[in-house]
CSV table of C-alpha atoms in Angstrom, one decimal:
chain,number,residue,atom,x,y,z
B,265,SER,CA,-27.3,66.0,-19.7
B,266,GLU,CA,-30.4,63.7,-20.1
B,267,ALA,CA,-32.2,66.5,-22.0
B,268,GLY,CA,-29.1,67.1,-24.1
B,269,GLY,CA,-28.7,63.4,-24.9
B,270,SER,CA,-32.4,63.3,-26.1
B,271,TRP,CA,-32.0,66.4,-28.2
B,272,ALA,CA,-28.7,65.1,-29.7
B,273,THR,CA,-30.5,61.9,-31.0
B,274,ALA,CA,-33.6,63.5,-32.4
B,275,PRO,CA,-34.4,62.0,-35.8
B,276,GLY,CA,-32.9,64.9,-37.8
B,277,GLN,CA,-29.7,64.8,-35.7
B,278,GLN,CA,-29.5,61.1,-35.9
B,279,LEU,CA,-29.8,61.2,-39.7
B,280,LEU,CA,-26.9,63.8,-39.9
B,281,ALA,CA,-24.8,61.6,-37.6
B,282,LEU,CA,-25.3,58.7,-40.0
B,283,PHE,CA,-23.4,60.7,-42.7
B,284,TYR,CA,-20.9,62.3,-40.3
B,285,LEU,CA,-22.6,65.7,-40.9
B,286,LEU,CA,-23.5,66.5,-37.3
B,287,PRO,CA,-21.4,69.6,-36.5
B,288,PRO,CA,-19.2,70.0,-33.4
B,289,GLY,CA,-21.6,72.2,-31.6
B,290,GLN,CA,-24.2,69.5,-31.7
B,291,SER,CA,-22.0,66.5,-31.0
B,292,SER,CA,-19.6,67.6,-28.2
B,293,PHE,CA,-20.1,66.4,-24.7
B,294,GLY,CA,-18.3,66.9,-21.4
B,295,THR,CA,-18.4,63.3,-20.2
B,296,VAL,CA,-18.7,59.8,-21.8
B,297,GLU,CA,-22.0,59.3,-19.9
B,298,GLU,CA,-23.6,62.1,-21.9
B,299,VAL,CA,-22.6,60.7,-25.3
B,300,PRO,CA,-25.6,59.2,-27.0
B,301,ASN,CA,-25.5,55.7,-28.3
B,302,TYR,CA,-25.7,56.8,-31.9
B,303,VAL,CA,-25.2,53.3,-33.3
B,304,GLU,CA,-28.2,51.7,-31.5
B,305,LYS,CA,-30.4,54.6,-32.2
B,306,SER,CA,-29.6,54.3,-36.0
B,307,ILE,CA,-31.3,50.9,-36.3
B,308,PRO,CA,-34.6,52.4,-37.7
B,309,PHE,CA,-32.6,54.4,-40.3
B,310,PHE,CA,-30.7,51.2,-41.2
B,311,LEU,CA,-34.0,49.5,-42.0
B,312,ALA,CA,-35.4,52.5,-43.8
B,313,PHE,CA,-32.4,52.8,-46.1
B,314,MET,CA,-32.3,49.1,-46.8
B,315,GLY,CA,-35.9,49.4,-48.0
B,316,LEU,CA,-35.0,52.5,-50.1
B,317,GLU,CA,-32.1,50.6,-51.6
B,318,PHE,CA,-34.5,47.8,-52.7
B,319,VAL,CA,-36.8,50.3,-54.4
B,320,VAL,CA,-34.0,52.2,-56.1
B,321,SER,CA,-32.3,48.9,-57.3
B,322,TRP,CA,-35.6,47.7,-58.7
B,323,VAL,CA,-36.2,51.0,-60.6
B,324,GLN,CA,-32.6,51.1,-61.9
B,325,LYS,CA,-32.0,47.5,-62.8
B,326,ARG,CA,-35.3,45.6,-62.4
B,327,LYS,CA,-33.6,43.4,-59.8
B,328,LEU,CA,-33.3,43.3,-56.0
B,329,PRO,CA,-29.9,44.1,-54.5
B,330,GLY,CA,-29.5,40.9,-52.6
B,331,ARG,CA,-30.9,37.5,-51.4
B,332,VAL,CA,-32.9,36.4,-48.4
B,333,ASN,CA,-30.3,33.9,-47.2
B,334,ASP,CA,-27.3,36.3,-47.5
B,335,GLY,CA,-29.2,39.2,-46.1
B,336,ILE,CA,-30.3,37.3,-43.0
B,337,SER,CA,-26.8,36.0,-42.6
B,338,SER,CA,-25.4,39.5,-42.6
B,339,LEU,CA,-27.9,40.8,-40.1
B,340,SER,CA,-27.4,37.8,-37.9
B,341,LEU,CA,-23.6,38.5,-37.8
B,342,GLY,CA,-24.4,42.1,-37.0
B,343,ILE,CA,-26.5,41.2,-34.0
B,344,LEU,CA,-24.0,38.6,-32.9
B,345,SER,CA,-21.2,41.2,-33.0
B,346,ARG,CA,-23.2,43.6,-30.7
B,347,LEU,CA,-24.3,41.0,-28.1
B,348,PRO,CA,-21.1,41.3,-25.9
B,349,ASP,CA,-21.9,45.1,-25.5
B,350,VAL,CA,-25.1,44.0,-23.7
B,351,LEU,CA,-23.0,42.5,-21.0
B,352,PHE,CA,-19.9,44.7,-20.9
B,353,ARG,CA,-18.8,48.2,-21.7
B,354,SER,CA,-17.0,48.5,-25.0
B,355,VAL,CA,-13.4,47.3,-24.7
B,356,GLU,CA,-12.4,50.2,-26.9
B,357,LEU,CA,-13.8,52.7,-24.4
B,358,ILE,CA,-12.6,50.9,-21.3
B,359,SER,CA,-9.0,50.8,-22.5
B,360,TYR,CA,-9.1,54.4,-23.8
B,361,ILE,CA,-10.5,55.7,-20.5
B,362,TYR,CA,-7.8,53.8,-18.6
B,363,VAL,CA,-5.0,55.3,-20.6
B,364,TRP,CA,-6.6,58.8,-20.3
B,365,ASN,CA,-7.0,58.5,-16.5
B,366,ASN,CA,-3.5,57.3,-15.9
B,367,TYR,CA,-1.1,58.4,-18.7
B,368,ARG,CA,-2.5,61.5,-20.5
B,369,LEU,CA,0.2,64.1,-21.3
B,370,PHE,CA,-2.2,67.1,-21.6
B,371,GLU,CA,-5.9,67.7,-22.1
B,372,LEU,CA,-7.4,69.3,-25.2
B,373,PRO,CA,-10.7,71.1,-24.5
B,374,TRP,CA,-13.7,68.9,-25.2
B,375,ASP,CA,-15.9,71.7,-26.5
B,376,SER,CA,-13.4,73.1,-29.1
B,377,PRO,CA,-14.2,72.5,-32.8
B,378,TRP,CA,-10.4,72.1,-33.3
B,379,THR,CA,-10.5,69.1,-30.9
B,380,TRP,CA,-13.5,67.7,-32.8
B,381,TYR,CA,-11.9,67.9,-36.2
B,382,LEU,CA,-8.5,66.6,-35.0
B,383,THR,CA,-10.3,63.6,-33.5
B,384,LEU,CA,-12.1,63.0,-36.8
B,385,LEU,CA,-8.7,62.8,-38.5
B,386,GLY,CA,-7.1,60.7,-35.6
B,387,VAL,CA,-9.9,58.1,-35.5
B,388,ASP,CA,-9.9,57.7,-39.3
B,389,PHE,CA,-6.1,57.5,-39.4
B,390,ALA,CA,-6.0,54.8,-36.7
B,391,TYR,CA,-8.8,53.0,-38.5
B,392,TYR,CA,-6.8,53.0,-41.8
B,393,PHE,CA,-3.8,51.3,-40.2
B,394,PHE,CA,-5.8,48.8,-38.2
B,395,HIS,CA,-7.9,48.0,-41.3
B,396,ARG,CA,-4.7,47.5,-43.4
B,397,ILE,CA,-3.0,45.3,-40.8
B,398,SER,CA,-6.2,43.3,-40.5
B,399,HIS,CA,-5.7,42.3,-44.1
B,400,GLU,CA,-2.0,41.7,-43.8
B,401,VAL,CA,-1.8,39.7,-40.6
B,402,ASN,CA,-3.4,36.3,-40.8
B,403,ILE,CA,-4.8,36.0,-37.2
B,404,LEU,CA,-6.4,39.5,-37.6
B,405,TRP,CA,-7.7,38.6,-41.0
B,406,ALA,CA,-9.4,35.5,-39.5
B,407,ALA,CA,-11.6,38.0,-37.6
B,408,HIS,CA,-12.0,40.7,-40.3
B,409,GLN,CA,-12.8,38.2,-43.1
B,410,VAL,CA,-16.4,38.0,-41.6
B,411,HIS,CA,-17.1,41.4,-43.1
B,412,HIS,CA,-15.9,40.3,-46.5
B,413,SER,CA,-17.6,36.9,-46.6
B,414,SER,CA,-20.8,38.1,-48.3
B,415,GLU,CA,-21.0,37.5,-52.0
B,416,ASP,CA,-23.6,40.3,-52.3
B,417,TYR,CA,-22.8,44.0,-51.9
B,418,ASN,CA,-25.6,46.0,-50.3
B,419,LEU,CA,-26.6,47.8,-47.1
B,420,PHE,CA,-27.1,44.4,-45.4
B,421,THR,CA,-23.4,43.7,-46.0
B,422,ALA,CA,-22.5,46.9,-44.0
B,423,LEU,CA,-23.9,45.2,-40.8
B,424,ARG,CA,-22.0,42.0,-41.3
B,425,GLN,CA,-19.5,42.5,-38.5
B,426,SER,CA,-17.0,40.4,-36.7
B,427,LEU,CA,-17.5,39.3,-33.1
B,428,LEU,CA,-13.8,39.2,-32.4
B,429,GLN,CA,-12.3,42.2,-34.3
B,430,LYS,CA,-13.0,44.8,-31.6
B,431,TYR,CA,-10.7,43.0,-29.2
B,432,THR,CA,-7.7,44.0,-31.2
B,433,SER,CA,-8.7,47.3,-32.8
B,434,TRP,CA,-8.7,49.2,-29.5
B,435,ILE,CA,-4.9,49.2,-29.4
B,436,PHE,CA,-4.6,51.5,-32.4
B,437,ASN,CA,-6.7,54.2,-30.7
B,438,LEU,CA,-4.7,54.5,-27.5
B,439,PRO,CA,-2.2,57.2,-28.7
B,440,MET,CA,-5.1,59.6,-28.9
B,441,ALA,CA,-5.9,58.9,-25.2
B,442,LEU,CA,-2.8,60.8,-24.3
B,443,PHE,CA,-4.5,64.1,-25.1
B,444,ILE,CA,-8.0,63.7,-26.6
B,445,PRO,CA,-10.9,63.5,-24.0
B,446,PRO,CA,-12.8,60.2,-24.0
B,447,SER,CA,-16.1,61.9,-24.6
B,448,VAL,CA,-14.9,63.3,-27.9
B,449,PHE,CA,-13.3,60.0,-28.9
B,450,ALA,CA,-16.6,58.1,-28.1
B,451,VAL,CA,-18.5,60.3,-30.5
B,452,HIS,CA,-16.1,59.9,-33.4
B,453,LEU,CA,-15.7,56.1,-32.8
B,454,GLN,CA,-19.4,55.8,-33.6
B,455,PHE,CA,-19.5,58.4,-36.4
B,456,ASN,CA,-16.7,56.6,-38.2
B,457,LEU,CA,-18.6,53.3,-38.0
B,458,LEU,CA,-21.9,54.8,-39.0
B,459,TYR,CA,-20.4,56.6,-42.0
B,460,GLN,CA,-19.3,53.3,-43.5
B,461,PHE,CA,-22.9,52.0,-43.5
B,462,TRP,CA,-24.2,53.9,-46.6
B,463,ILE,CA,-21.1,53.2,-48.8
B,464,HIS,CA,-22.1,49.5,-49.0
B,465,THR,CA,-24.3,49.9,-52.0
B,466,GLU,CA,-24.3,49.5,-55.8
B,467,VAL,CA,-27.1,52.0,-56.5
B,468,ILE,CA,-24.7,55.0,-56.1
B,469,THR,CA,-22.2,55.1,-58.9
B,470,ASN,CA,-19.9,58.2,-58.7
B,471,LEU,CA,-19.8,61.3,-56.5
B,472,GLY,CA,-17.6,63.5,-58.7
B,473,PRO,CA,-15.0,65.6,-56.9
B,474,LEU,CA,-15.9,64.0,-53.5
B,475,GLU,CA,-14.2,60.8,-54.8
B,476,TRP,CA,-10.8,62.5,-54.2
B,477,ILE,CA,-11.3,63.0,-50.5
B,478,LEU,CA,-14.1,60.8,-49.1
B,479,ASN,CA,-14.4,57.0,-49.0
B,480,THR,CA,-17.4,56.4,-51.4
B,481,PRO,CA,-19.5,53.5,-52.6
B,482,SER,CA,-17.2,53.2,-55.7
B,483,HIS,CA,-14.0,53.1,-53.6
B,484,HIS,CA,-15.5,50.6,-51.1
B,485,ARG,CA,-16.8,48.3,-53.8
B,486,VAL,CA,-13.2,47.8,-54.9
B,487,HIS,CA,-12.2,47.0,-51.3
B,488,HIS,CA,-14.9,44.2,-51.2
B,489,GLY,CA,-13.9,42.7,-54.5
B,490,ARG,CA,-12.0,39.5,-55.0
B,491,ASN,CA,-10.8,40.5,-58.4
B,492,PRO,CA,-7.0,40.5,-58.4
B,493,TYR,CA,-6.9,44.3,-58.9
B,494,CYS,CA,-9.1,44.8,-55.8
B,495,ILE,CA,-7.1,42.8,-53.3
B,496,ASP,CA,-5.7,44.8,-50.4
B,497,LYS,CA,-6.9,48.2,-51.7
B,498,ASN,CA,-8.9,51.2,-50.3
B,499,TYR,CA,-8.7,50.7,-46.6
B,500,GLY,CA,-10.1,54.1,-45.6
B,501,GLY,CA,-13.1,54.5,-43.3
B,502,THR,CA,-14.4,58.0,-43.8
B,503,LEU,CA,-11.5,59.5,-45.9
B,504,ILE,CA,-9.8,58.0,-48.9
B,505,ILE,CA,-6.8,60.4,-48.5
B,506,TRP,CA,-4.8,57.8,-46.5
B,507,ASP,CA,-4.9,55.3,-49.3
B,508,ARG,CA,-3.8,58.0,-51.8
B,509,ILE,CA,-0.9,59.0,-49.4
B,510,PHE,CA,0.3,55.4,-48.6
B,511,GLY,CA,-0.2,53.8,-52.0
B,512,THR,CA,-3.1,51.5,-51.4
B,513,PHE,CA,-5.7,53.4,-53.6
B,514,GLU,CA,-7.3,51.7,-56.6
B,515,ALA,CA,-10.1,53.2,-58.7
B,516,GLU,CA,-13.1,51.0,-59.7
B,517,ASP,CA,-12.5,49.5,-63.1
B,518,ALA,CA,-13.6,46.0,-64.2
B,519,LYS,CA,-16.9,44.8,-62.8
B,520,VAL,CA,-16.3,43.8,-59.2
B,521,VAL,CA,-17.0,40.2,-58.0
B,522,TYR,CA,-17.6,40.3,-54.3
B,523,GLY,CA,-16.6,38.0,-51.4
B,524,LEU,CA,-13.5,36.0,-50.4
B,525,THR,CA,-11.0,34.5,-52.8
B,526,HIS,CA,-11.8,31.2,-51.0
B,527,PRO,CA,-15.5,31.5,-50.0
B,528,VAL,CA,-16.7,30.2,-46.6
B,529,ASN,CA,-19.9,28.9,-48.2
B,530,SER,CA,-22.0,29.0,-45.1
B,531,PHE,CA,-24.8,31.1,-43.6
B,532,ASP,CA,-24.2,29.8,-40.1
B,533,PRO,CA,-23.0,32.9,-38.2
B,534,ILE,CA,-20.9,30.8,-35.8
B,535,MET,CA,-19.3,28.9,-38.6
B,536,VAL,CA,-18.5,32.1,-40.5
B,537,GLN,CA,-16.8,33.4,-37.4
B,538,LEU,CA,-14.8,30.3,-36.5
B,539,ARG,CA,-13.9,28.4,-39.7
B,540,PRO,CA,-10.9,30.7,-40.6
B,541,LEU,CA,-9.5,30.2,-37.0
B,542,ALA,CA,-9.8,26.4,-37.4
B,543,HIS,CA,-7.9,26.7,-40.7
B,544,ILE,CA,-5.1,28.7,-39.1
B,545,TRP,CA,-5.0,26.1,-36.2
B,546,ASN,CA,-4.7,23.2,-38.7
B,547,THR,CA,-2.1,25.0,-40.9
B,548,PHE,CA,-0.1,25.9,-37.8
B,549,TRP,CA,0.4,22.3,-36.8
B,550,ALA,CA,0.9,21.1,-40.3
B,551,THR,CA,3.7,23.6,-41.1
B,552,PRO,CA,7.2,22.5,-40.1
B,553,GLY,CA,9.6,24.7,-38.2
B,554,PHE,CA,8.9,27.1,-35.3
B,555,CYS,CA,9.5,30.3,-37.4
B,556,ASN,CA,7.3,29.0,-40.1
B,557,LYS,CA,4.6,28.3,-37.5
B,558,LEU,CA,4.8,31.9,-36.3
B,559,SER,CA,4.6,33.1,-39.9
B,560,VAL,CA,1.3,31.2,-40.3
B,561,ILE,CA,-0.1,33.5,-37.6
B,562,PHE,CA,1.6,36.8,-38.2
B,563,LYS,CA,2.2,37.0,-42.0
B,564,GLY,CA,-0.5,37.4,-44.7
B,565,PRO,CA,-3.3,35.0,-45.4
B,566,GLY,CA,-1.6,34.0,-48.7
B,567,TRP,CA,1.8,33.3,-47.1
B,568,GLY,CA,3.4,29.9,-47.3
B,569,PRO,CA,7.0,28.7,-46.8
B,570,GLY,CA,9.3,30.3,-49.4
B,571,LYS,CA,6.7,33.0,-50.3
B,572,PRO,CA,6.7,36.8,-49.7
B,573,ARG,CA,5.0,38.1,-46.6
B,574,LEU,CA,1.7,38.7,-48.3
B,575,GLY,CA,1.9,35.7,-50.6
B,576,LEU,CA,2.2,35.6,-54.4
B,577,PRO,CA,-0.2,37.8,-56.5
B,578,GLU,CA,-0.3,35.2,-59.2
B,579,GLU,CA,-1.9,32.7,-56.8
B,580,ILE,CA,-5.0,34.9,-56.4
B,581,PRO,CA,-7.8,33.0,-58.2
B,582,VAL,CA,-8.6,34.5,-61.6
B,583,ILE,CA,-12.1,36.1,-62.0
B,584,THR,CA,-13.9,34.7,-65.1
B,585,GLY,CA,-17.2,36.6,-64.6
B,586,LYS,CA,-19.0,33.2,-64.3
B,587,GLU,CA,-18.7,32.9,-60.5
B,588,ILE,CA,-21.8,31.5,-58.9
B,589,PRO,CA,-22.6,32.7,-55.3
B,590,PHE,CA,-23.3,30.0,-52.6
B,591,ASN,CA,-27.1,29.8,-52.8
B,592,PRO,CA,-28.6,26.4,-51.8
B,593,SER,CA,-32.1,25.9,-53.1
B,594,VAL,CA,-34.7,25.9,-50.3
B,595,PRO,CA,-38.5,25.9,-50.5
B,596,ALA,CA,-40.1,29.4,-50.6
B,597,TYR,CA,-42.0,28.7,-47.4
B,598,LEU,CA,-38.7,28.2,-45.6
B,599,ASN,CA,-37.5,31.6,-46.7
B,600,CYS,CA,-40.7,33.2,-45.5
B,601,TYR,CA,-40.5,31.4,-42.2
B,602,ALA,CA,-36.9,32.6,-41.7
B,603,VAL,CA,-37.8,36.2,-42.5
B,604,VAL,CA,-40.8,36.2,-40.1
B,605,HIS,CA,-38.9,34.5,-37.3
B,606,PHE,CA,-35.9,36.7,-37.8
B,607,ALA,CA,-38.1,39.8,-37.4
B,608,VAL,CA,-39.3,38.4,-34.1
B,609,ILE,CA,-35.6,37.9,-33.0
B,610,VAL,CA,-34.8,41.5,-34.0
B,611,ASP,CA,-37.7,42.7,-31.9
B,612,LEU,CA,-36.4,40.6,-29.0
B,613,TYR,CA,-32.9,42.0,-29.4
B,614,THR,CA,-34.1,45.6,-29.5
B,615,GLU,CA,-36.3,45.0,-26.4
B,616,LEU,CA,-33.3,43.5,-24.7
B,617,LEU,CA,-31.3,46.7,-25.4
B,618,GLY,CA,-34.0,48.8,-24.0
B,619,THR,CA,-34.5,46.9,-20.8
B,620,VAL,CA,-31.1,45.5,-20.0
B,621,THR,CA,-30.6,47.7,-16.9
B,622,THR,CA,-33.8,46.3,-15.3
B,623,LEU,CA,-33.1,42.6,-16.0
B,624,SER,CA,-31.1,40.1,-13.9
B,625,GLN,CA,-27.8,38.7,-15.2
B,626,GLY,CA,-29.4,35.3,-15.5
B,627,THR,CA,-32.3,36.6,-17.6
B,628,ILE,CA,-29.9,38.5,-19.9
B,629,LEU,CA,-27.7,35.4,-20.4
B,630,LEU,CA,-30.7,33.3,-21.2
B,631,ARG,CA,-32.0,35.8,-23.8
B,632,ILE,CA,-28.6,36.1,-25.4
B,633,GLY,CA,-28.4,32.3,-25.6
B,634,PHE,CA,-31.8,32.1,-27.2
B,635,ILE,CA,-30.9,34.8,-29.8
B,636,ILE,CA,-27.6,33.0,-30.7
B,637,LEU,CA,-29.4,29.6,-30.9
B,638,SER,CA,-32.1,31.2,-33.2
B,639,LEU,CA,-29.6,32.9,-35.5
B,640,THR,CA,-27.6,29.7,-35.9
B,641,SER,CA,-30.8,27.8,-36.7
B,642,PHE,CA,-31.7,30.2,-39.4
B,643,GLY,CA,-28.3,29.8,-41.0
B,644,LEU,CA,-28.6,26.0,-40.9
B,645,LEU,CA,-32.1,26.0,-42.3
B,646,MET,CA,-31.1,28.2,-45.3
B,647,GLU,CA,-28.3,25.7,-46.0
B,648,ASN,CA,-30.9,22.9,-46.1
B,649,ARG,CA,-29.5,21.4,-42.9
């Protein structure tokens, strides 16, 4: 299995995995232990495609696709979201394996292409509903909003992930554990996530007939927009068919303005994660009536007493086209320092991933603490604090 794992993550195979193009015969495994860590092994490709996006954007528009402060913020949030996996096995896999071991109804063959394709559909279907509920339930939105908090839209934004979201998303995958082997699920859980990396870009405009079936950069730009026509649309992960079936599809029209309707205005990764939770906490205590307090938590982010579950569409801020992203002015040398020091932290993080099995728990915790302290410091520096 060790040789198989090495072969399965050769550069060519890894590149195909990034686009969900690795066929069943090359991505089916008998046990979870044999499944490669496709996400971690994709880091060099993430960096390469980010560089390519900069080149293409400069050729197309004579401008870069993002800013130093926002890009470092996105990457910091991506690293922060993965740090718990250094200490613990993924909660998504732990819960899935538990249900499989104790409650499965029957067992589909792990090496069947039919099982592979069924799992592709199942994982994406579960993702659609979890993603939709994450926009429609305030407490879940408080976690998911991290991914939407960037006011740029580029491949850096794809890595801007929530630290907390995975601790609720696992519930939606459990029905598959009744009949789909964990090793097959573990592959598609990663492929579904990896596919969503490349659609976070403005340099790809339209993919023709594929737009009817696949989630594409055009569809996902709409999802990240704060224009009124973009709100709560295009939830799909790999496929856009679920949005077309359930009435949440919206084609790209007016120029999309990215970010939250009420921007967080911070590059501090801890602040971006926790400020919405603090807002819910304060609103909960300020809202009269027990039922209303529960509604603050379980209805939409735009809900208020006397309003529909998802709030009033007319209260969504109007887009004028003159919106200015949060962009504090800092000296050029400070940006240079942040980039260089961040590169050092990325190297420390990747080295931690490669040596975690040989380190003591105390050493691991100290390194994680140092990484978090550094990422937070970069955010504060880029806010001139």
